[in-house]
């Protein structure tokens, strides 16, 4: 069989631990037999990041700007324990944070629905897509421990030298302080990518912040969304028969629980981080969710939303069997291939991406799955496969002529 050809390389960002193990098996068993794979490879594994002083992470983001489409494996965000475990030169920032700061944009996360894995919220009938702002707020914050009594102020020094300040707090003992920022330009592109995505999917768009408490910061998000909607999107939404709806985050959370799904929920950076984990778990598993960063310039980075599954990796290192779910990582690859195929006009590659996803879902629906899904499936007597055998079962289901 002739392999499917590519014209432009994907930016391949390899990662850590169990997901790095899955990454290689997916390539060997599900990709290389079918596709004449072209990638520009960046090893974002922690060891390589340490060797390069994290330069490799920045280079991979720059390469994404050059080629347009990247696929990323989960990576360790070092904490104190990891600095010791890997004898790191320093505690590097989150690679996702670094990449998102360079590319800007919005992360769209949608659950992957399969028959036999029912959402625990019983009225959810359709997927809920989270649109997570990928720039700023607590992910780009400056923080300080305040050792004792004293005054903390926010000071803005304008380009012409004049200053404005506001009191944060008059401390009479030790405490903590944090300064966050965002950029109107980034919020505007966040808004536009959400409106565009909603139009593309023909689904309602919800947006929520804590504007009643945060009267300058969160309120600016609300105002910017509303202005752009009124000026650029209201007519298009009317024509498509869909709605834009803003509410307070508390109200949104309550409504989401009672909804039947089928809409896009735009979230500020932190809300999107937390809520996407809640949604994916409630829809089944952290590993049953797609995730793609869409930059305002039209760059795409596909990834799995879960971590490196450290606990399974340590079992793997001890030679014990693991049953780690590779679906989100497979869908990161299929999403990246589909986008590359669309940009380069490669119908064979697009068909392959569709088939990879179909075969993955069909494998689970036939009763063959990893342990995380077997624990929650409504199917009687599921077959629990180990990490490798699950991927091999998908390969057996692939129909590529
Ligand atoms: P995690 O890797 O997401 O795993 C947490 C737990 O969720 C696992 O122990 C496992 O539960 C379950 N789980 C997650 N993914 C699974 C999968 N594919 N198949 C089966 N079960 C799965 O989170 P973590 O252990 O908190 O973080 C580990 C490392 O990942 C950290 O160093 C963190 O910095 C990094 N991280 C990276 C990303 C990213 O790059 N996108 C995101 C989050 C975290 P059981 O143990 O009960 O089986
Ligand atoms: Mg998270």
Short mmCIF file of C-alpha atoms and ligand atoms in Angstrom, two decimals:
data_model
loop_
_atom_site.label_atom_id
_atom_site.label_comp_id
_atom_site.label_asym_id
_atom_site.label_seq_id
_atom_site.Cartn_x
_atom_site.Cartn_y
_atom_site.Cartn_z
CA UNK A 1 0.00 0.00 0.00
CA UNK A 2 1.37 3.42 -0.92
CA UNK A 3 1.65 5.70 2.07
CA UNK A 4 -0.36 8.92 2.27
CA UNK A 5 1.77 11.91 1.36
CA UNK A 6 2.16 15.19 3.21
CA UNK A 7 3.53 18.43 1.81
CA UNK A 8 4.14 20.66 4.86
CA UNK A 9 5.61 19.26 8.09
CA UNK A 10 3.68 19.25 11.33
CA UNK A 11 5.47 20.76 14.30
CA UNK A 12 5.84 17.76 16.61
CA UNK A 13 6.28 18.56 20.32
CA UNK A 14 7.20 15.43 22.24
CA UNK A 15 6.61 15.30 25.99
CA UNK A 16 7.05 13.39 29.23
CA UNK A 17 6.35 10.21 31.16
CA UNK A 18 3.42 7.95 30.23
CA UNK A 19 2.21 10.20 27.45
CA UNK A 20 5.68 10.08 25.89
CA UNK A 21 5.42 6.29 25.91
CA UNK A 22 1.97 6.45 24.27
CA UNK A 23 3.25 9.03 21.76
CA UNK A 24 5.81 6.58 20.37
CA UNK A 25 3.34 3.66 20.19
CA UNK A 26 0.77 5.84 18.42
CA UNK A 27 3.38 6.88 15.86
CA UNK A 28 4.66 3.36 15.32
CA UNK A 29 1.29 1.61 15.13
CA UNK A 30 -1.30 4.13 13.98
CA UNK A 31 0.61 6.70 11.91
CA UNK A 32 3.82 5.41 10.31
CA UNK A 33 2.18 2.35 8.66
CA UNK A 34 -0.24 4.67 6.81
CA UNK A 35 1.35 8.10 6.42
CA UNK A 36 4.65 9.23 4.99
CA UNK A 37 5.04 11.36 8.09
CA UNK A 38 6.70 14.76 7.80
CA UNK A 39 7.35 16.55 11.09
CA UNK A 40 9.78 19.07 12.48
CA UNK A 41 10.58 17.44 15.81
CA UNK A 42 10.98 19.33 19.10
CA UNK A 43 11.67 17.35 22.24
CA UNK A 44 9.87 19.16 25.05
CA UNK A 45 10.71 16.36 27.49
CA UNK A 46 11.95 17.88 30.74
CA UNK A 47 15.54 16.69 30.27
CA UNK A 48 15.85 18.46 26.92
CA UNK A 49 14.19 21.59 28.27
CA UNK A 50 16.78 21.66 31.05
CA UNK A 51 19.67 21.08 28.62
CA UNK A 52 18.51 23.97 26.43
CA UNK A 53 17.48 26.33 29.24
CA UNK A 54 13.93 25.97 27.90
CA UNK A 55 14.99 27.44 24.54
CA UNK A 56 13.50 24.34 22.86
CA UNK A 57 10.01 25.31 24.07
CA UNK A 58 10.26 28.80 22.60
CA UNK A 59 11.67 27.38 19.36
CA UNK A 60 8.75 24.98 19.04
CA UNK A 61 6.29 27.85 19.41
CA UNK A 62 8.18 29.88 16.80
CA UNK A 63 8.11 26.88 14.46
CA UNK A 64 4.33 26.75 14.92
CA UNK A 65 4.20 30.34 13.66
CA UNK A 66 6.27 29.29 10.66
CA UNK A 67 4.34 26.15 9.66
CA UNK A 68 0.91 26.85 11.15
CA UNK A 69 0.02 23.49 12.73
CA UNK A 70 1.53 21.74 15.76
CA UNK A 71 0.74 18.60 17.74
CA UNK A 72 1.82 18.46 21.39
CA UNK A 73 2.31 15.66 23.89
CA UNK A 74 1.61 16.33 27.59
CA UNK A 75 4.60 17.74 29.46
CA UNK A 76 5.67 18.10 33.08
CA UNK A 77 5.32 21.53 34.60
CA UNK A 78 8.12 21.41 37.14
CA UNK A 79 7.46 21.99 40.83
CA UNK A 80 9.93 21.63 43.71
CA UNK A 81 9.65 17.81 43.66
CA UNK A 82 10.42 17.69 39.91
CA UNK A 83 13.42 20.01 40.31
CA UNK A 84 14.87 17.41 42.66
CA UNK A 85 13.71 14.36 40.67
CA UNK A 86 15.32 15.64 37.44
CA UNK A 87 18.15 17.68 39.08
CA UNK A 88 16.96 20.73 37.16
CA UNK A 89 18.97 23.93 36.86
CA UNK A 90 15.83 25.87 37.76
CA UNK A 91 12.05 25.57 38.05
CA UNK A 92 11.01 26.18 34.43
CA UNK A 93 7.61 27.69 33.69
CA UNK A 94 4.77 25.62 32.23
CA UNK A 95 5.56 24.83 28.56
CA UNK A 96 1.87 25.31 27.75
CA UNK A 97 2.03 28.74 29.37
CA UNK A 98 5.15 29.64 27.35
CA UNK A 99 3.66 28.43 24.08
CA UNK A 100 0.31 30.13 24.69
CA UNK A 101 2.02 33.40 25.59
CA UNK A 102 3.87 33.30 22.23
CA UNK A 103 0.91 32.20 20.11
CA UNK A 104 -1.90 33.98 22.08
CA UNK A 105 -5.40 32.81 21.24
CA UNK A 106 -8.11 30.57 22.58
CA UNK A 107 -8.13 26.89 23.56
CA UNK A 108 -11.23 24.97 22.45
CA UNK A 109 -11.95 21.78 24.40
CA UNK A 110 -14.78 19.41 23.55
CA UNK A 111 -15.66 16.02 25.03
CA UNK A 112 -15.39 12.96 22.77
CA UNK A 113 -18.73 11.17 23.10
CA UNK A 114 -18.99 7.40 22.68
CA UNK A 115 -21.91 5.05 23.21
CA UNK A 116 -21.60 3.23 26.50
CA UNK A 117 -19.89 6.09 28.35
CA UNK A 118 -22.77 8.20 29.64
CA UNK A 119 -22.25 11.66 31.17
CA UNK A 120 -22.84 11.65 34.93
CA UNK A 121 -25.03 14.72 34.48
CA UNK A 122 -28.00 12.84 33.08
CA UNK A 123 -29.60 15.75 31.20
CA UNK A 124 -26.41 16.39 29.13
CA UNK A 125 -27.28 15.04 25.69
CA UNK A 126 -24.82 16.98 23.51
CA UNK A 127 -21.17 18.01 23.99
CA UNK A 128 -20.33 21.26 25.76
CA UNK A 129 -17.29 22.94 24.24
CA UNK A 130 -15.12 25.10 26.47
CA UNK A 131 -13.40 28.07 24.81
CA UNK A 132 -10.56 28.98 27.15
CA UNK A 133 -8.74 32.30 26.81
CA UNK A 134 -5.08 31.31 26.58
CA UNK A 135 -3.35 34.56 27.58
CA UNK A 136 -2.64 36.28 30.86
CA UNK A 137 -4.43 36.55 34.22
CA UNK A 138 -3.02 34.27 36.91
CA UNK A 139 -0.83 32.45 34.33
CA UNK A 140 1.20 35.60 33.72
CA UNK A 141 0.94 37.06 37.21
CA UNK A 142 3.65 38.60 39.40
CA UNK A 143 3.48 37.51 42.99
CA UNK A 144 5.16 38.47 46.23
CA UNK A 145 5.22 37.26 49.78
CA UNK A 146 4.82 40.20 52.10
CA UNK A 147 7.07 39.63 55.10
CA UNK A 148 5.40 42.04 57.48
CA UNK A 149 3.66 45.36 58.03
CA UNK A 150 3.74 47.77 55.09
CA UNK A 151 1.84 49.17 52.15
CA UNK A 152 1.35 47.56 48.73
CA UNK A 153 0.34 49.71 45.76
CA UNK A 154 -0.19 49.16 42.06
CA UNK A 155 1.72 51.81 40.12
CA UNK A 156 1.29 52.56 36.42
CA UNK A 157 4.04 54.63 34.84
CA UNK A 158 2.90 55.95 31.47
CA UNK A 159 5.27 56.30 28.52
CA UNK A 160 5.41 60.08 29.20
CA UNK A 161 6.46 59.45 32.79
CA UNK A 162 3.29 60.41 34.66
CA UNK A 163 2.10 57.89 37.21
CA UNK A 164 -1.18 56.62 38.61
CA UNK A 165 -1.45 54.37 41.60
CA UNK A 166 -3.99 52.50 43.65
CA UNK A 167 -3.64 51.03 47.10
CA UNK A 168 -3.81 47.22 47.15
CA UNK A 169 -3.58 46.79 50.91
CA UNK A 170 -2.14 48.30 54.04
CA UNK A 171 -0.59 45.21 55.69
CA UNK A 172 -0.20 45.06 59.44
CA UNK A 173 1.44 41.63 59.30
CA UNK A 174 2.71 39.05 56.79
CA UNK A 175 0.62 38.24 53.74
CA UNK A 176 0.69 37.65 50.01
CA UNK A 177 0.00 39.73 46.93
CA UNK A 178 -0.49 39.09 43.22
CA UNK A 179 -0.62 41.36 40.17
CA UNK A 180 -2.44 40.14 37.06
CA UNK A 181 -2.81 41.67 33.66
CA UNK A 182 -4.46 41.19 30.33
CA UNK A 183 -4.39 43.05 27.02
CA UNK A 184 -7.35 44.54 25.19
CA UNK A 185 -5.93 43.15 21.95
CA UNK A 186 -5.82 39.63 23.37
CA UNK A 187 -9.34 39.87 24.78
CA UNK A 188 -10.56 41.16 21.41
CA UNK A 189 -9.01 38.22 19.57
CA UNK A 190 -10.42 35.85 22.21
CA UNK A 191 -13.87 37.31 21.55
CA UNK A 192 -13.52 37.08 17.77
CA UNK A 193 -12.28 33.49 17.84
CA UNK A 194 -15.25 32.51 20.04
CA UNK A 195 -17.78 34.25 17.76
CA UNK A 196 -16.17 32.70 14.67
CA UNK A 197 -16.10 29.25 16.25
CA UNK A 198 -19.75 29.51 17.31
CA UNK A 199 -20.74 30.48 13.75
CA UNK A 200 -18.70 27.60 12.34
CA UNK A 201 -20.34 25.10 14.69
CA UNK A 202 -23.78 26.78 14.53
CA UNK A 203 -24.00 26.66 18.32
CA UNK A 204 -24.94 29.27 20.92
CA UNK A 205 -22.10 31.03 22.71
CA UNK A 206 -22.16 31.63 26.45
CA UNK A 207 -19.68 33.88 28.23
CA UNK A 208 -19.38 34.48 31.94
CA UNK A 209 -17.05 36.31 34.32
CA UNK A 210 -17.22 37.71 37.85
CA UNK A 211 -17.95 41.25 36.70
CA UNK A 212 -20.05 42.14 39.74
CA UNK A 213 -16.98 41.81 41.98
CA UNK A 214 -14.24 42.67 39.50
CA UNK A 215 -15.67 45.92 38.20
CA UNK A 216 -12.65 46.98 36.11
CA UNK A 217 -10.90 43.75 35.19
CA UNK A 218 -13.67 41.24 34.50
CA UNK A 219 -16.04 44.00 33.44
CA UNK A 220 -13.64 44.87 30.60
CA UNK A 221 -13.95 41.31 29.28
CA UNK A 222 -17.74 41.64 29.33
CA UNK A 223 -17.70 45.06 27.61
CA UNK A 224 -15.21 44.04 24.90
CA UNK A 225 -17.24 40.93 24.03
CA UNK A 226 -20.45 42.93 23.88
CA UNK A 227 -18.97 45.70 21.70
CA UNK A 228 -17.50 43.25 19.19
CA UNK A 229 -20.71 41.24 19.16
CA UNK A 230 -22.93 44.27 18.54
CA UNK A 231 -20.66 45.72 15.86
CA UNK A 232 -19.50 42.66 13.97
CA UNK A 233 -21.51 39.58 14.80
CA UNK A 234 -25.10 40.33 15.80
CA UNK A 235 -26.45 40.09 12.25
CA UNK A 236 -24.45 36.95 11.49
CA UNK A 237 -25.73 35.26 14.65
CA UNK A 238 -29.32 36.24 13.81
CA UNK A 239 -28.90 34.83 10.31
CA UNK A 240 -27.46 31.57 11.68
CA UNK A 241 -30.26 31.32 14.27
CA UNK A 242 -27.83 31.21 17.19
CA UNK A 243 -27.49 33.32 20.32
CA UNK A 244 -24.75 35.11 22.28
CA UNK A 245 -25.51 35.15 25.94
CA UNK A 246 -23.57 36.78 28.82
CA UNK A 247 -24.18 36.00 32.46
CA UNK A 248 -22.40 35.96 35.82
CA UNK A 249 -20.09 32.95 36.26
CA UNK A 250 -22.08 31.62 39.23
CA UNK A 251 -25.26 31.69 37.16
CA UNK A 252 -23.48 30.06 34.21
CA UNK A 253 -22.30 27.15 36.37
CA UNK A 254 -25.84 26.57 37.65
CA UNK A 255 -27.32 26.75 34.13
CA UNK A 256 -24.67 24.45 32.63
CA UNK A 257 -25.69 21.75 35.08
CA UNK A 258 -29.32 22.02 34.05
CA UNK A 259 -28.72 22.35 30.31
CA UNK A 260 -28.78 19.61 27.73
CA UNK A 261 -25.45 20.75 26.23
CA UNK A 262 -24.79 21.62 22.61
CA UNK A 263 -23.24 25.08 23.13
CA UNK A 264 -19.86 26.78 23.49
CA UNK A 265 -18.90 28.17 26.87
CA UNK A 266 -16.28 30.92 26.69
CA UNK A 267 -14.18 31.11 29.87
CA UNK A 268 -11.40 33.29 31.16
CA UNK A 269 -8.05 31.50 31.40
CA UNK A 270 -8.39 30.06 34.92
CA UNK A 271 -12.11 29.28 34.67
CA UNK A 272 -11.45 27.39 31.44
CA UNK A 273 -8.58 25.40 32.97
CA UNK A 274 -10.69 24.20 35.88
CA UNK A 275 -14.07 23.89 34.15
CA UNK A 276 -12.67 21.83 31.27
CA UNK A 277 -11.38 19.23 33.74
CA UNK A 278 -14.77 19.17 35.44
CA UNK A 279 -16.62 18.83 32.13
CA UNK A 280 -14.33 16.12 30.73
CA UNK A 281 -14.57 14.09 33.94
CA UNK A 282 -18.34 14.50 34.03
CA UNK A 283 -18.57 13.47 30.36
CA UNK A 284 -16.47 10.39 31.15
CA UNK A 285 -12.72 10.79 31.44
CA UNK A 286 -9.95 13.39 31.24
CA UNK A 287 -8.67 11.38 28.31
CA UNK A 288 -11.93 11.76 26.36
CA UNK A 289 -11.52 15.40 25.40
CA UNK A 290 -10.05 17.20 22.41
CA UNK A 291 -8.05 20.38 22.90
CA UNK A 292 -6.82 22.85 20.31
CA UNK A 293 -5.23 26.28 20.67
CA UNK A 294 -6.37 28.62 17.89
CA UNK A 295 -4.30 31.79 17.60
CA UNK A 296 -5.74 35.01 16.17
CA UNK A 297 -3.29 34.70 13.23
CA UNK A 298 -4.70 31.26 12.45
CA UNK A 299 -2.00 29.01 13.98
CA UNK A 300 -3.22 25.73 15.50
CA UNK A 301 -1.73 23.63 18.27
CA UNK A 302 -3.47 20.32 19.02
CA UNK A 303 -2.87 18.62 22.39
CA UNK A 304 -4.35 16.34 25.02
CA UNK A 305 -5.86 18.27 27.93
CA UNK A 306 -4.70 15.79 30.59
CA UNK A 307 -1.24 15.50 32.15
CA UNK A 308 1.60 13.03 31.79
CA UNK A 309 -0.19 10.38 33.94
CA UNK A 310 2.74 10.13 36.33
CA UNK A 311 1.28 7.34 38.49
CA UNK A 312 0.91 5.03 35.49
CA UNK A 313 4.44 5.90 34.31
CA UNK A 314 5.99 4.79 37.59
CA UNK A 315 4.15 1.47 37.24
CA UNK A 316 5.43 1.22 33.66
CA UNK A 317 9.02 1.86 34.86
CA UNK A 318 8.65 -0.99 37.35
CA UNK A 319 7.68 -3.26 34.46
CA UNK A 320 4.05 -3.44 35.58
CA UNK A 321 1.20 -3.37 33.07
CA UNK A 322 -0.60 -0.06 32.52
CA UNK A 323 -3.96 0.69 30.97
CA UNK A 324 -3.60 4.34 30.04
CA UNK A 325 -6.16 5.93 27.76
CA UNK A 326 -4.54 7.29 24.57
CA UNK A 327 -7.71 8.72 22.97
CA UNK A 328 -6.98 12.41 23.64
CA UNK A 329 -3.44 12.02 22.30
CA UNK A 330 -4.70 10.17 19.20
CA UNK A 331 -7.26 12.93 18.60
CA UNK A 332 -4.50 15.53 18.95
CA UNK A 333 -2.74 13.84 16.01
CA UNK A 334 -5.92 13.37 13.97
CA UNK A 335 -6.92 17.00 14.55
CA UNK A 336 -3.49 18.20 13.43
CA UNK A 337 -3.53 15.96 10.32
CA UNK A 338 -7.04 17.15 9.39
CA UNK A 339 -6.05 20.81 9.70
CA UNK A 340 -2.83 20.24 7.71
CA UNK A 341 -4.88 18.37 5.08
CA UNK A 342 -7.35 21.24 4.79
CA UNK A 343 -4.63 23.87 4.54
CA UNK A 344 -2.62 21.88 1.98
CA UNK A 345 -5.60 20.45 0.11
CA UNK A 346 -4.77 16.79 0.77
CA UNK A 347 -8.06 14.84 0.71
CA UNK A 348 -6.34 11.48 1.37
CA UNK A 349 -4.79 12.80 4.55
CA UNK A 350 -8.14 14.21 5.69
CA UNK A 351 -9.81 10.84 5.07
CA UNK A 352 -7.06 9.18 7.12
CA UNK A 353 -7.69 11.59 10.03
CA UNK A 354 -11.43 10.81 9.92
CA UNK A 355 -10.74 7.07 9.78
CA UNK A 356 -8.34 7.21 12.74
CA UNK A 357 -11.06 8.84 14.85
CA UNK A 358 -13.78 6.50 13.62
CA UNK A 359 -11.67 3.42 14.36
CA UNK A 360 -10.85 4.74 17.86
CA UNK A 361 -14.51 5.30 18.72
CA UNK A 362 -15.56 2.00 17.12
CA UNK A 363 -12.99 0.14 19.22
CA UNK A 364 -14.47 1.50 22.46
CA UNK A 365 -18.04 0.96 21.26
CA UNK A 366 -17.16 -2.68 20.49
CA UNK A 367 -16.39 -3.10 24.20
CA UNK A 368 -12.57 -2.86 24.04
CA UNK A 369 -11.28 -0.06 26.24
CA UNK A 370 -8.78 1.10 28.85
CA UNK A 371 -9.36 0.76 32.59
CA UNK A 372 -10.54 4.34 33.18
CA UNK A 373 -13.46 3.79 30.77
CA UNK A 374 -14.17 0.20 31.83
CA UNK A 375 -14.79 1.49 35.36
CA UNK A 376 -17.61 3.76 34.21
CA UNK A 377 -19.09 2.15 31.11
CA UNK A 378 -22.71 1.07 31.00
CA UNK A 379 -21.66 -1.80 28.67
CA UNK A 380 -21.78 -5.24 30.25
CA UNK A 381 -18.45 -7.12 30.45
CA UNK A 382 -16.09 -4.67 28.74
CA UNK A 383 -12.66 -6.00 27.71
CA UNK A 384 -9.95 -4.05 29.54
CA UNK A 385 -6.86 -3.69 27.39
CA UNK A 386 -3.40 -2.52 28.38
CA UNK A 387 -1.96 0.69 26.94
CA UNK A 388 -0.34 -0.97 23.92
CA UNK A 389 -3.10 -3.50 23.16
CA UNK A 390 -5.74 -0.77 23.08
CA UNK A 391 -3.75 1.03 20.37
CA UNK A 392 -3.23 -2.26 18.50
CA UNK A 393 -7.00 -2.92 18.65
CA UNK A 394 -7.59 0.47 17.02
CA UNK A 395 -5.10 -0.42 14.30
CA UNK A 396 -7.03 -3.64 13.64
CA UNK A 397 -10.15 -1.52 13.09
CA UNK A 398 -8.49 0.89 10.64
CA UNK A 399 -9.93 0.57 7.14
CA UNK A 400 -7.51 2.31 4.79
CA UNK A 401 -7.45 1.19 1.20
P1 LIG B 1 -2.72 13.70 35.05
O1 LIG B 1 -1.49 13.29 34.36
O2 LIG B 1 -3.79 14.29 34.20
O3 LIG B 1 -3.28 12.44 35.83
C1 LIG B 1 -4.14 12.49 36.95
C2 LIG B 1 -4.91 11.19 37.08
O4 LIG B 1 -5.98 11.21 36.15
C3 LIG B 1 -4.11 9.96 36.75
O5 LIG B 1 -3.37 9.51 37.86
C4 LIG B 1 -5.18 9.01 36.28
O6 LIG B 1 -5.94 8.47 37.36
C5 LIG B 1 -6.12 9.94 35.53
N1 LIG B 1 -5.75 10.09 34.12
C6 LIG B 1 -5.32 11.21 33.48
N2 LIG B 1 -5.10 10.97 32.21
C7 LIG B 1 -5.38 9.68 32.00
C8 LIG B 1 -5.33 8.82 30.86
N3 LIG B 1 -4.92 9.28 29.67
N4 LIG B 1 -5.71 7.52 31.01
C9 LIG B 1 -6.10 7.05 32.19
N5 LIG B 1 -6.18 7.81 33.31
C10 LIG B 1 -5.82 9.10 33.21
O7 LIG B 1 -2.39 14.78 36.16
P2 LIG B 1 -1.25 14.82 37.29
O8 LIG B 1 -0.88 13.44 37.70
O9 LIG B 1 -1.74 15.80 38.25
O10 LIG B 1 -0.02 15.46 36.56
C11 LIG B 1 1.10 14.74 36.09
C12 LIG B 1 2.00 15.70 35.35
O11 LIG B 1 1.33 16.22 34.21
C13 LIG B 1 2.43 16.90 36.18
O12 LIG B 1 3.85 16.98 36.16
C14 LIG B 1 1.80 18.09 35.49
O13 LIG B 1 2.65 19.20 35.51
C15 LIG B 1 1.58 17.61 34.10
N6 LIG B 1 0.41 18.20 33.38
C16 LIG B 1 0.60 18.47 32.07
C17 LIG B 1 -0.46 18.92 31.30
C18 LIG B 1 -0.22 19.18 29.84
O14 LIG B 1 0.89 19.17 29.38
N7 LIG B 1 -1.26 19.38 29.05
C19 LIG B 1 -1.72 19.12 31.88
C20 LIG B 1 -1.89 18.80 33.23
C21 LIG B 1 -0.80 18.33 33.98
P3 LIG B 1 -5.59 7.11 38.13
O15 LIG B 1 -4.21 7.28 38.67
O16 LIG B 1 -6.64 7.03 39.17
O17 LIG B 1 -5.66 5.99 37.12
MG1 LIG B 2 -6.03 21.87 33.90
#
